[in-house]
Amino acid sequence: MLLEERFSNLPPSALYTQTTSGKLLPISHKLWERMGRQGGPTSGVNRLLRSVVLPVGYPVSVSEDYGVYQLWDSLQALCSTLTGTLATHAVLVSAGVGDETATAVSAATTWIIRDGCHKVGQVAFAWRMSSRLDSECKRWRLFADIVNDAAMCVELVSPAFPGLFLPLACAASVLRSVVGVAGGATRAALTAHQARRNNMADVSAKDATQETLVNLLGLLVGLFLIPYVASNSLLTWFLFLLLTSLHIYCNYRAVTSVVMTTLNNQRLGILFREISSMREVALPFSGGLPELWSTFYPRRWDRMKPAAVNSGESVVFPHRSRFAVRCGVSVSELTDWSAADSPGWDERPFIVALDSSRSRISIALRQDAEYSQVLQAYYTAEIAIALATSTDSWYNIWGDCRRMDDTALMNRAVDLSSLTFELFKDKVSSLGWHVSTNQLLVGEFRYSIIQGKDCPTIIS
C-alpha cells in the first residue's frame, strides 16, 4: 500500500509505503523517479512563501479571478507607495521641516485641524454613500484610488503656496477620508467575493500581507529616490504623472478582472438587454415554448454568463438606465397608482408603478420581501422598460406598447413577470449566476397589509 502526501494544492511531495510490521516509511526520491511518479519533494522555501502570502488552499479556496486581481492590485500599491513618498516629502516641506522660523506649536495645530477635517469627511461620506458601495464595489474601488491620487496632487502643490498650506492640507485630508471609507468598504466586498471556503479572514489577512510587502519595497525604492528628486521640482512632477498614470491603469485592470457572480442594477440591465434582444428568447414571454430558452443560439447564451456581462460593466461612469428604477420607496411615491387598476397586487410582495412622463419606475416592497422577490421586482421593471421602449423582438410579439397608458403597460409587465420569472431565474442560475442573493439597490421603506375591523373604510 502507498500513501501519497502533498502540501496544499502543490504536486505530491512525498510517498510512504507500509512495512510488514505496519509502519509507514518514506520512499526515497530516486525510487520515486524509477516508479514514474509525478511530483517530488517540495522546496521548503516554496512552501514558506505560499503560506506567507497566499490563502490556505490556494487556488481552490479563492475565486478564479483572485490571481489576476492580486497581481494588478500589488502593482498599483507599489505605484501608490512611491507617489505617496513624493507627496509626504512635499507636505513636510510645507509644514516647515527644515525651516528655522517654524514652530512646533504651529505644526501641531495644523495637524490637529487636518485630522479633524479627515474625521468629519469620513463620517459625512459614509453617511451619504455607504449603502451604494456594495452594489458597485468595482467602480467605487477605482474611484477611491483616483481620489487618492488627487489628494497626493494637492499635497505636491502645497509647497508652491505656503500661505495656503492649511486649506490645502485640509482639502487633501478630506479626500483621503473618502479613500479610507470607499477603499476599505469595497475591499471587504471584494474579499467576500474571493473567499470560497468561508475563509474571509484568511483572504483578508493575506491581502494585507501582500500589500505590506509591496509597501516595504516601495519605501526602500523611495528611500533612494527622494535625495535625487528633493531639489528638482520638474523631475518630481514627471515621476508623479508617470506613477499616477501607471497607478490608475493598474487599478483599472484590477477591477475589470473581477468577475462578480451576483446581480447588481447594472449587471441585471446588461443581462436583460441581451435576453430581450433575441426574438427567439422573447417568444416564451408570449406563452410560447419554454424550451426555446435553451435550444436557440447557444453561443449567444455565452454572452450572458458572468464573465461576459462583467466585461460590459462600466467601472468608470455611474450606471444609467433608460428609466430610473428606485426600489424600496415609500408608497406615497407611487404616483397615479391605483389598487383598483392593479388586480392581484395584494398577493405579491411588491408594488411596481410606472411614470413614463418622468421616465421613472418606483417599487414599494412588502415587509416580508426576500432577496428573490426583490430580484423579481427589478425583473418586472426591466420587462416594463422593454415594453415601453418596444425593442424589435418585443414589438413583433406585442405590437407598439408605447400607445398603452402606464397602468395597462405595467399590468402586462407584471403578468409576464409572473409567467416567466422562475424560468428566467433557473436559466441564469445555470449560466453561473448566484440568484439566492444580490446587490441590487434597495431603500428602507416597507409596507404591511392590515385587514379586519381595524381597517377604516374611506369613501372617495
GROMACS .gro file of C-alpha atoms in nm:
model
  460
    1MET     CA    1   0.000   0.000   0.000
    2LEU     CA    2   0.125   0.350  -0.090
    3LEU     CA    3   0.033   0.673   0.089
    4GLU     CA    4   0.068   0.991  -0.116
    5GLU     CA    5   0.118   1.329   0.052
    6ARG     CA    6   0.101   1.680  -0.087
    7PHE     CA    7   0.130   2.032   0.056
    8SER     CA    8  -0.182   2.237  -0.011
    9ASN     CA    9  -0.250   2.214  -0.386
   10LEU     CA   10   0.108   2.157  -0.496
   11PRO     CA   11   0.201   1.830  -0.673
   12PRO     CA   12   0.258   1.526  -0.448
   13SER     CA   13   0.564   1.586  -0.232
   14ALA     CA   14   0.612   1.255  -0.054
   15LEU     CA   15   0.533   0.884  -0.080
   16TYR     CA   16   0.513   0.638   0.207
   17THR     CA   17   0.499   0.259   0.196
   18GLN     CA   18   0.371   0.022   0.460
   19THR     CA   19   0.617  -0.231   0.602
   20THR     CA   20   0.527  -0.582   0.710
   21SER     CA   21   0.510  -0.457   1.068
   22GLY     CA   22   0.258  -0.189   0.973
   23LYS     CA   23   0.487   0.112   0.995
   24LEU     CA   24   0.493   0.381   0.726
   25LEU     CA   25   0.834   0.455   0.573
   26PRO     CA   26   0.911   0.735   0.324
   27ILE     CA   27   1.021   0.632  -0.025
   28SER     CA   28   1.346   0.788  -0.150
   29HIS     CA   29   1.336   1.038  -0.437
   30LYS     CA   30   1.540   0.806  -0.663
   31LEU     CA   31   1.291   0.524  -0.614
   32TRP     CA   32   1.014   0.779  -0.670
   33GLU     CA   33   1.160   0.857  -1.015
   34ARG     CA   34   1.206   0.491  -1.104
   35MET     CA   35   0.840   0.434  -1.023
   36GLY     CA   36   0.750   0.706  -1.277
   37ARG     CA   37   0.556   0.910  -1.023
   38GLN     CA   38   0.485   1.278  -1.089
   39GLY     CA   39   0.588   1.543  -0.837
   40GLY     CA   40   0.867   1.525  -0.582
   41PRO     CA   41   0.987   1.677  -0.261
   42THR     CA   42   0.858   2.032  -0.226
   43SER     CA   43   1.105   2.312  -0.156
   44GLY     CA   44   1.074   2.447   0.196
   45VAL     CA   45   1.117   2.800   0.060
   46ASN     CA   46   0.831   2.746  -0.183
   47ARG     CA   47   0.604   2.624   0.094
   48LEU     CA   48   0.706   2.912   0.318
   49LEU     CA   49   0.631   3.173   0.052
   50ARG     CA   50   0.293   3.020  -0.025
   51SER     CA   51   0.196   3.006   0.341
   52VAL     CA   52   0.306   3.367   0.398
   53VAL     CA   53   0.140   3.543   0.104
   54LEU     CA   54  -0.135   3.313  -0.026
   55PRO     CA   55  -0.457   3.194   0.141
   56VAL     CA   56  -0.461   2.839   0.269
   57GLY     CA   57  -0.574   2.603  -0.006
   58TYR     CA   58  -0.493   2.841  -0.292
   59PRO     CA   59  -0.613   2.828  -0.570
   60VAL     CA   60  -0.927   2.626  -0.493
   61SER     CA   61  -1.004   2.823  -0.178
   62VAL     CA   62  -1.046   3.151  -0.371
   63SER     CA   63  -1.229   3.271  -0.681
   64GLU     CA   64  -1.081   3.214  -1.027
   65ASP     CA   65  -1.005   3.585  -1.071
   66TYR     CA   66  -0.801   3.606  -0.749
   67GLY     CA   67  -0.454   3.570  -0.901
   68VAL     CA   68  -0.502   3.827  -1.178
   69TYR     CA   69  -0.665   4.076  -0.943
   70GLN     CA   70  -0.393   4.046  -0.679
   71LEU     CA   71  -0.119   4.090  -0.938
   72TRP     CA   72  -0.259   4.419  -1.067
   73ASP     CA   73  -0.352   4.527  -0.714
   74SER     CA   74   0.006   4.475  -0.598
   75LEU     CA   75   0.142   4.677  -0.890
   76GLN     CA   76  -0.095   4.965  -0.817
   77ALA     CA   77   0.002   4.954  -0.448
   78LEU     CA   78   0.369   4.987  -0.543
   79CYS     CA   79   0.295   5.291  -0.762
   80SER     CA   80   0.082   5.442  -0.486
   81THR     CA   81   0.358   5.396  -0.227
   82LEU     CA   82   0.616   5.567  -0.447
   83THR     CA   83   0.379   5.855  -0.523
   84GLY     CA   84   0.297   5.881  -0.153
   85THR     CA   85   0.667   5.919  -0.075
   86LEU     CA   86   0.685   6.221  -0.305
   87ALA     CA   87   0.369   6.368  -0.151
   88THR     CA   88   0.495   6.313   0.206
   89HIS     CA   89   0.816   6.499   0.126
   90ALA     CA   90   0.614   6.792  -0.011
   91VAL     CA   91   0.388   6.804   0.297
   92LEU     CA   92   0.684   6.803   0.536
   93VAL     CA   93   0.849   7.088   0.345
   94SER     CA   94   0.523   7.287   0.353
   95ALA     CA   95   0.481   7.217   0.726
   96GLY     CA   96   0.817   7.383   0.794
   97VAL     CA   97   1.055   7.090   0.834
   98GLY     CA   98   1.400   7.241   0.786
   99ASP     CA   99   1.266   7.596   0.834
  100GLU     CA  100   1.422   7.765   1.140
  101THR     CA  101   1.127   8.007   1.173
  102ALA     CA  102   0.866   7.730   1.202
  103THR     CA  103   0.743   7.634   1.550
  104ALA     CA  104   0.627   7.303   1.688
  105VAL     CA  105   0.304   7.463   1.815
  106SER     CA  106   0.200   7.587   1.469
  107ALA     CA  107   0.280   7.248   1.312
  108ALA     CA  108   0.083   7.064   1.583
  109THR     CA  109  -0.215   7.296   1.539
  110THR     CA  110  -0.212   7.242   1.164
  111TRP     CA  111  -0.201   6.865   1.213
  112ILE     CA  112  -0.491   6.869   1.461
  113ILE     CA  113  -0.712   7.072   1.226
  114ARG     CA  114  -0.610   6.848   0.937
  115ASP     CA  115  -0.701   6.532   1.130
  116GLY     CA  116  -1.031   6.686   1.238
  117CYS     CA  117  -1.124   6.751   0.875
  118HIS     CA  118  -1.033   6.391   0.796
  119LYS     CA  119  -1.271   6.252   1.058
  120VAL     CA  120  -1.557   6.483   0.956
  121GLY     CA  121  -1.506   6.377   0.594
  122GLN     CA  122  -1.521   6.010   0.690
  123VAL     CA  123  -1.849   6.050   0.875
  124ALA     CA  124  -2.009   6.259   0.600
  125PHE     CA  125  -1.910   6.028   0.314
  126ALA     CA  126  -2.013   5.711   0.499
  127TRP     CA  127  -2.349   5.870   0.583
  128ARG     CA  128  -2.427   5.964   0.224
  129MET     CA  129  -2.273   5.685   0.018
  130SER     CA  130  -2.215   5.370   0.225
  131SER     CA  131  -2.532   5.195   0.101
  132ARG     CA  132  -2.409   5.218  -0.260
  133LEU     CA  133  -2.061   5.074  -0.207
  134ASP     CA  134  -2.170   4.708  -0.210
  135SER     CA  135  -2.376   4.742  -0.526
  136GLU     CA  136  -2.098   4.893  -0.739
  137CYS     CA  137  -1.788   4.794  -0.547
  138LYS     CA  138  -1.566   4.781  -0.857
  139ARG     CA  139  -1.648   5.136  -0.962
  140TRP     CA  140  -1.607   5.273  -0.610
  141ARG     CA  141  -1.278   5.085  -0.570
  142LEU     CA  142  -1.141   5.260  -0.878
  143PHE     CA  143  -1.294   5.589  -0.764
  144ALA     CA  144  -1.118   5.561  -0.426
  145ASP     CA  145  -0.776   5.524  -0.586
  146ILE     CA  146  -0.835   5.814  -0.827
  147VAL     CA  147  -0.934   6.033  -0.532
  148ASN     CA  148  -0.620   5.917  -0.352
  149ASP     CA  149  -0.413   6.039  -0.647
  150ALA     CA  150  -0.599   6.371  -0.635
  151ALA     CA  151  -0.515   6.405  -0.264
  152MET     CA  152  -0.146   6.347  -0.333
  153CYS     CA  153  -0.157   6.602  -0.616
  154VAL     CA  154  -0.293   6.862  -0.373
  155GLU     CA  155  -0.013   6.780  -0.129
  156LEU     CA  156   0.251   6.815  -0.401
  157VAL     CA  157   0.113   7.159  -0.492
  158SER     CA  158   0.125   7.286  -0.132
  159PRO     CA  159   0.496   7.390  -0.126
  160ALA     CA  160   0.424   7.636  -0.409
  161PHE     CA  161   0.160   7.813  -0.194
  162PRO     CA  162   0.300   7.840   0.159
  163GLY     CA  163   0.027   8.082   0.263
  164LEU     CA  164  -0.243   7.828   0.171
  165PHE     CA  165  -0.085   7.526   0.337
  166LEU     CA  166  -0.362   7.480   0.595
  167PRO     CA  167  -0.654   7.489   0.345
  168LEU     CA  168  -0.466   7.262   0.106
  169ALA     CA  169  -0.374   7.019   0.384
  170CYS     CA  170  -0.738   7.008   0.498
  171ALA     CA  171  -0.860   6.953   0.140
  172ALA     CA  172  -0.617   6.665   0.093
  173SER     CA  173  -0.721   6.519   0.428
  174VAL     CA  174  -1.089   6.526   0.331
  175LEU     CA  175  -1.007   6.349   0.004
  176ARG     CA  176  -0.813   6.085   0.195
  177SER     CA  177  -1.112   6.032   0.424
  178VAL     CA  178  -1.317   5.940   0.118
  179VAL     CA  179  -1.041   5.700   0.016
  180GLY     CA  180  -1.043   5.538   0.359
  181VAL     CA  181  -1.418   5.473   0.361
  182ALA     CA  182  -1.465   5.376  -0.006
  183GLY     CA  183  -1.142   5.176  -0.029
  184GLY     CA  184  -1.195   4.985   0.294
  185ALA     CA  185  -1.560   4.904   0.228
  186THR     CA  186  -1.506   4.789  -0.130
  187ARG     CA  187  -1.203   4.583  -0.027
  188ALA     CA  188  -1.431   4.400   0.217
  189ALA     CA  189  -1.687   4.338  -0.061
  190LEU     CA  190  -1.418   4.202  -0.293
  191THR     CA  191  -1.281   3.980  -0.015
  192ALA     CA  192  -1.629   3.832   0.034
  193HIS     CA  193  -1.638   3.758  -0.340
  194GLN     CA  194  -1.291   3.598  -0.342
  195ALA     CA  195  -1.334   3.377  -0.034
  196ARG     CA  196  -1.482   3.041  -0.137
  197ARG     CA  197  -1.430   2.833   0.178
  198ASN     CA  198  -1.574   3.062   0.442
  199ASN     CA  199  -1.218   3.195   0.470
  200MET     CA  200  -1.274   3.571   0.455
  201ALA     CA  201  -1.039   3.634   0.747
  202ASP     CA  202  -0.758   3.436   0.585
  203VAL     CA  203  -0.804   3.605   0.244
  204SER     CA  204  -0.814   3.947   0.409
  205ALA     CA  205  -0.505   3.878   0.620
  206LYS     CA  206  -0.304   3.753   0.320
  207ASP     CA  207  -0.411   4.056   0.118
  208ALA     CA  208  -0.281   4.278   0.396
  209THR     CA  209   0.045   4.080   0.398
  210GLN     CA  210   0.089   4.120   0.023
  211GLU     CA  211   0.021   4.493   0.047
  212THR     CA  212   0.266   4.530   0.337
  213LEU     CA  213   0.545   4.356   0.145
  214VAL     CA  214   0.479   4.572  -0.160
  215ASN     CA  215   0.477   4.886   0.056
  216LEU     CA  216   0.811   4.785   0.210
  217LEU     CA  217   0.955   4.750  -0.139
  218GLY     CA  218   0.812   5.089  -0.231
  219LEU     CA  219   0.960   5.252   0.079
  220LEU     CA  220   1.305   5.110   0.000
  221VAL     CA  221   1.286   5.246  -0.354
  222GLY     CA  222   1.158   5.579  -0.221
  223LEU     CA  223   1.445   5.597   0.025
  224PHE     CA  224   1.693   5.606  -0.263
  225LEU     CA  225   1.464   5.816  -0.484
  226ILE     CA  226   1.398   6.116  -0.257
  227PRO     CA  227   1.757   6.253  -0.244
  228TYR     CA  228   1.762   6.278  -0.624
  229VAL     CA  229   1.423   6.450  -0.666
  230ALA     CA  230   1.409   6.662  -0.349
  231SER     CA  231   1.552   6.971  -0.514
  232ASN     CA  232   1.422   6.908  -0.866
  233SER     CA  233   1.056   7.002  -0.896
  234LEU     CA  234   1.044   6.920  -1.268
  235LEU     CA  235   1.166   6.565  -1.207
  236THR     CA  236   0.925   6.531  -0.912
  237TRP     CA  237   0.624   6.621  -1.126
  238PHE     CA  238   0.742   6.398  -1.411
  239LEU     CA  239   0.766   6.099  -1.175
  240PHE     CA  240   0.432   6.188  -1.016
  241LEU     CA  241   0.249   6.198  -1.350
  242LEU     CA  242   0.419   5.878  -1.466
  243LEU     CA  243   0.346   5.685  -1.147
  244THR     CA  244  -0.010   5.820  -1.125
  245SER     CA  245  -0.084   5.710  -1.482
  246LEU     CA  246   0.051   5.362  -1.405
  247HIS     CA  247  -0.143   5.358  -1.079
  248ILE     CA  248  -0.476   5.433  -1.247
  249TYR     CA  249  -0.406   5.186  -1.529
  250CYS     CA  250  -0.320   4.904  -1.287
  251ASN     CA  251  -0.631   4.980  -1.083
  252TYR     CA  252  -0.847   4.971  -1.393
  253ARG     CA  253  -0.701   4.636  -1.495
  254ALA     CA  254  -0.750   4.504  -1.141
  255VAL     CA  255  -1.119   4.592  -1.107
  256THR     CA  256  -1.207   4.485  -1.461
  257SER     CA  257  -1.051   4.143  -1.395
  258VAL     CA  258  -1.304   4.077  -1.119
  259VAL     CA  259  -1.596   3.857  -1.226
  260MET     CA  260  -1.883   3.906  -0.983
  261THR     CA  261  -2.147   3.633  -0.992
  262THR     CA  262  -2.419   3.827  -0.812
  263LEU     CA  263  -2.651   4.069  -0.989
  264ASN     CA  264  -2.649   4.442  -0.926
  265ASN     CA  265  -2.851   4.704  -1.113
  266GLN     CA  266  -2.604   4.740  -1.398
  267ARG     CA  267  -2.535   4.370  -1.447
  268LEU     CA  268  -2.907   4.287  -1.441
  269GLY     CA  269  -2.969   4.557  -1.703
  270ILE     CA  270  -2.695   4.420  -1.930
  271LEU     CA  271  -2.820   4.064  -1.884
  272PHE     CA  272  -3.179   4.152  -1.960
  273ARG     CA  273  -3.088   4.362  -2.266
  274GLU     CA  274  -2.908   4.060  -2.408
  275ILE     CA  275  -3.213   3.846  -2.347
  276SER     CA  276  -3.467   4.093  -2.484
  277SER     CA  277  -3.259   4.148  -2.800
  278MET     CA  278  -3.318   3.785  -2.904
  279ARG     CA  279  -3.655   3.727  -3.067
  280GLU     CA  280  -3.626   3.353  -3.015
  281VAL     CA  281  -3.575   3.409  -2.642
  282ALA     CA  282  -3.852   3.667  -2.621
  283LEU     CA  283  -4.107   3.422  -2.761
  284PRO     CA  284  -4.168   3.243  -2.428
  285PHE     CA  285  -4.293   3.574  -2.289
  286SER     CA  286  -4.591   3.539  -2.521
  287GLY     CA  287  -4.669   3.196  -2.379
  288GLY     CA  288  -4.460   3.004  -2.633
  289LEU     CA  289  -4.242   2.703  -2.573
  290PRO     CA  290  -4.008   2.740  -2.272
  291GLU     CA  291  -3.754   2.508  -2.433
  292LEU     CA  292  -3.671   2.792  -2.673
  293TRP     CA  293  -3.469   2.938  -2.385
  294SER     CA  294  -3.216   2.659  -2.414
  295THR     CA  295  -3.228   2.540  -2.776
  296PHE     CA  296  -3.177   2.859  -2.975
  297TYR     CA  297  -2.835   3.013  -3.031
  298PRO     CA  298  -2.630   2.850  -2.751
  299ARG     CA  299  -2.336   3.078  -2.836
  300ARG     CA  300  -2.545   3.382  -2.757
  301TRP     CA  301  -2.614   3.243  -2.413
  302ASP     CA  302  -2.237   3.267  -2.355
  303ARG     CA  303  -2.279   3.645  -2.373
  304MET     CA  304  -2.499   3.621  -2.067
  305LYS     CA  305  -2.250   3.435  -1.849
  306PRO     CA  306  -2.089   3.628  -1.561
  307ALA     CA  307  -1.755   3.682  -1.738
  308ALA     CA  308  -1.919   3.832  -2.048
  309VAL     CA  309  -2.162   4.051  -1.856
  310ASN     CA  310  -1.889   4.175  -1.619
  311SER     CA  311  -1.675   4.273  -1.919
  312GLY     CA  312  -1.957   4.503  -2.034
  313GLU     CA  313  -1.999   4.664  -1.692
  314SER     CA  314  -1.879   5.023  -1.663
  315VAL     CA  315  -1.633   5.078  -1.377
  316VAL     CA  316  -1.575   5.445  -1.458
  317PHE     CA  317  -1.916   5.608  -1.502
  318PRO     CA  318  -2.233   5.558  -1.294
  319HIS     CA  319  -2.500   5.322  -1.426
  320ARG     CA  320  -2.761   5.496  -1.641
  321SER     CA  321  -3.083   5.326  -1.749
  322ARG     CA  322  -3.349   5.442  -1.992
  323PHE     CA  323  -3.580   5.457  -1.692
  324ALA     CA  324  -3.473   5.542  -1.339
  325VAL     CA  325  -3.569   5.242  -1.122
  326ARG     CA  326  -3.598   5.303  -0.749
  327CYS     CA  327  -3.675   5.012  -0.517
  328GLY     CA  328  -3.782   5.027  -0.153
  329VAL     CA  329  -3.958   5.364  -0.186
  330SER     CA  330  -4.247   5.498   0.016
  331VAL     CA  331  -4.597   5.410  -0.109
  332SER     CA  332  -4.659   5.785  -0.130
  333GLU     CA  333  -4.415   5.797  -0.424
  334LEU     CA  334  -4.629   5.562  -0.634
  335THR     CA  335  -4.787   5.848  -0.825
  336ASP     CA  336  -5.111   5.772  -1.013
  337TRP     CA  337  -5.107   5.411  -0.891
  338SER     CA  338  -5.445   5.264  -0.803
  339ALA     CA  339  -5.518   4.931  -0.637
  340ALA     CA  340  -5.842   4.907  -0.832
  341ASP     CA  341  -5.648   4.910  -1.160
  342SER     CA  342  -5.391   4.655  -1.043
  343PRO     CA  343  -5.560   4.317  -0.990
  344GLY     CA  344  -5.384   4.078  -0.754
  345TRP     CA  345  -5.149   4.343  -0.614
  346ASP     CA  346  -5.211   4.229  -0.256
  347GLU     CA  347  -5.090   3.877  -0.340
  348ARG     CA  348  -4.746   3.996  -0.449
  349PRO     CA  349  -4.466   4.109  -0.213
  350PHE     CA  350  -4.411   4.429  -0.413
  351ILE     CA  351  -4.592   4.707  -0.598
  352VAL     CA  352  -4.442   4.843  -0.920
  353ALA     CA  353  -4.560   5.175  -1.064
  354LEU     CA  354  -4.458   5.329  -1.398
  355ASP     CA  355  -4.439   5.703  -1.462
  356SER     CA  356  -4.343   5.730  -1.829
  357SER     CA  357  -4.367   6.110  -1.831
  358ARG     CA  358  -4.071   6.121  -1.590
  359SER     CA  359  -3.905   5.801  -1.719
  360ARG     CA  360  -3.929   5.656  -1.372
  361ILE     CA  361  -4.030   5.322  -1.219
  362SER     CA  362  -4.095   5.305  -0.845
  363ILE     CA  363  -4.106   4.982  -0.645
  364ALA     CA  364  -4.257   4.952  -0.297
  365LEU     CA  365  -4.168   4.637  -0.103
  366ARG     CA  366  -4.378   4.443   0.145
  367GLN     CA  367  -4.229   4.384   0.489
  368ASP     CA  368  -4.157   4.015   0.420
  369ALA     CA  369  -3.996   4.059   0.075
  370GLU     CA  370  -3.689   3.837   0.032
  371TYR     CA  371  -3.386   3.856  -0.200
  372SER     CA  372  -3.551   3.655  -0.478
  373GLN     CA  373  -3.863   3.873  -0.461
  374VAL     CA  374  -3.654   4.189  -0.482
  375LEU     CA  375  -3.495   4.038  -0.792
  376GLN     CA  376  -3.840   3.965  -0.934
  377ALA     CA  377  -3.947   4.324  -0.871
  378TYR     CA  378  -3.646   4.453  -1.066
  379TYR     CA  379  -3.709   4.188  -1.332
  380THR     CA  380  -4.064   4.319  -1.367
  381ALA     CA  381  -3.928   4.671  -1.406
  382GLU     CA  382  -3.691   4.554  -1.681
  383ILE     CA  383  -3.984   4.395  -1.868
  384ALA     CA  384  -4.178   4.721  -1.838
  385ILE     CA  385  -3.880   4.911  -1.981
  386ALA     CA  386  -3.856   4.665  -2.271
  387LEU     CA  387  -4.228   4.704  -2.343
  388ALA     CA  388  -4.219   5.082  -2.312
  389THR     CA  389  -3.926   5.119  -2.549
  390SER     CA  390  -4.055   4.848  -2.787
  391THR     CA  391  -3.735   4.676  -2.897
  392ASP     CA  392  -3.770   4.487  -3.225
  393SER     CA  393  -3.813   4.146  -3.060
  394TRP     CA  394  -4.087   4.265  -2.832
  395TYR     CA  395  -4.256   4.482  -3.094
  396ASN     CA  396  -4.301   4.182  -3.326
  397ILE     CA  397  -4.480   3.993  -3.048
  398TRP     CA  398  -4.677   4.256  -2.863
  399GLY     CA  399  -4.719   4.545  -3.103
  400ASP     CA  400  -4.649   4.905  -3.010
  401CYS     CA  401  -4.691   4.907  -2.631
  402ARG     CA  402  -4.593   5.271  -2.621
  403ARG     CA  403  -4.954   5.359  -2.703
  404MET     CA  404  -5.074   5.198  -2.382
  405ASP     CA  405  -5.123   5.404  -2.070
  406ASP     CA  406  -4.884   5.345  -1.781
  407THR     CA  407  -5.122   5.127  -1.579
  408ALA     CA  408  -5.206   4.890  -1.867
  409LEU     CA  409  -4.841   4.855  -1.964
  410MET     CA  410  -4.737   4.787  -1.607
  411ASN     CA  411  -5.010   4.526  -1.563
  412ARG     CA  412  -4.886   4.349  -1.873
  413ALA     CA  413  -4.529   4.357  -1.740
  414VAL     CA  414  -4.647   4.210  -1.408
  415ASP     CA  415  -4.832   3.929  -1.588
  416LEU     CA  416  -4.527   3.847  -1.797
  417SER     CA  417  -4.305   3.852  -1.490
  418SER     CA  418  -4.533   3.607  -1.308
  419LEU     CA  419  -4.530   3.382  -1.614
  420THR     CA  420  -4.156   3.370  -1.676
  421PHE     CA  421  -3.960   3.473  -1.366
  422GLU     CA  422  -3.890   3.120  -1.241
  423LEU     CA  423  -3.779   3.023  -1.592
  424PHE     CA  424  -3.550   3.327  -1.602
  425LYS     CA  425  -3.408   3.252  -1.258
  426ASP     CA  426  -3.334   2.889  -1.340
  427LYS     CA  427  -3.170   2.982  -1.669
  428VAL     CA  428  -2.936   3.249  -1.532
  429SER     CA  429  -2.852   3.020  -1.241
  430SER     CA  430  -2.745   2.752  -1.490
  431LEU     CA  431  -2.522   3.013  -1.658
  432GLY     CA  432  -2.328   3.061  -1.333
  433TRP     CA  433  -2.514   3.346  -1.159
  434HIS     CA  434  -2.593   3.327  -0.787
  435VAL     CA  435  -2.957   3.427  -0.753
  436SER     CA  436  -3.000   3.338  -0.387
  437THR     CA  437  -2.859   3.681  -0.303
  438ASN     CA  438  -2.800   4.002  -0.497
  439GLN     CA  439  -2.651   4.351  -0.476
  440LEU     CA  440  -2.947   4.544  -0.611
  441LEU     CA  441  -3.004   4.888  -0.461
  442VAL     CA  442  -3.293   4.879  -0.213
  443GLY     CA  443  -3.432   5.156   0.009
  444GLU     CA  444  -3.560   5.111   0.363
  445PHE     CA  445  -3.935   5.169   0.321
  446ARG     CA  446  -4.164   4.865   0.363
  447TYR     CA  447  -4.541   4.827   0.378
  448SER     CA  448  -4.770   4.578   0.551
  449ILE     CA  449  -5.131   4.491   0.468
  450ILE     CA  450  -5.372   4.530   0.759
  451GLN     CA  451  -5.713   4.365   0.732
  452GLY     CA  452  -6.007   4.335   0.967
  453LYS     CA  453  -6.206   4.565   1.191
  454ASP     CA  454  -5.909   4.798   1.249
  455CYS     CA  455  -5.907   4.891   0.879
  456PRO     CA  456  -6.120   5.204   0.817
  457THR     CA  457  -6.326   5.248   0.502
  458ILE     CA  458  -6.291   5.574   0.315
  459ILE     CA  459  -6.548   5.666   0.051
  460SER     CA  460  -6.397   5.867  -0.235
   0.00000   0.00000   0.00000
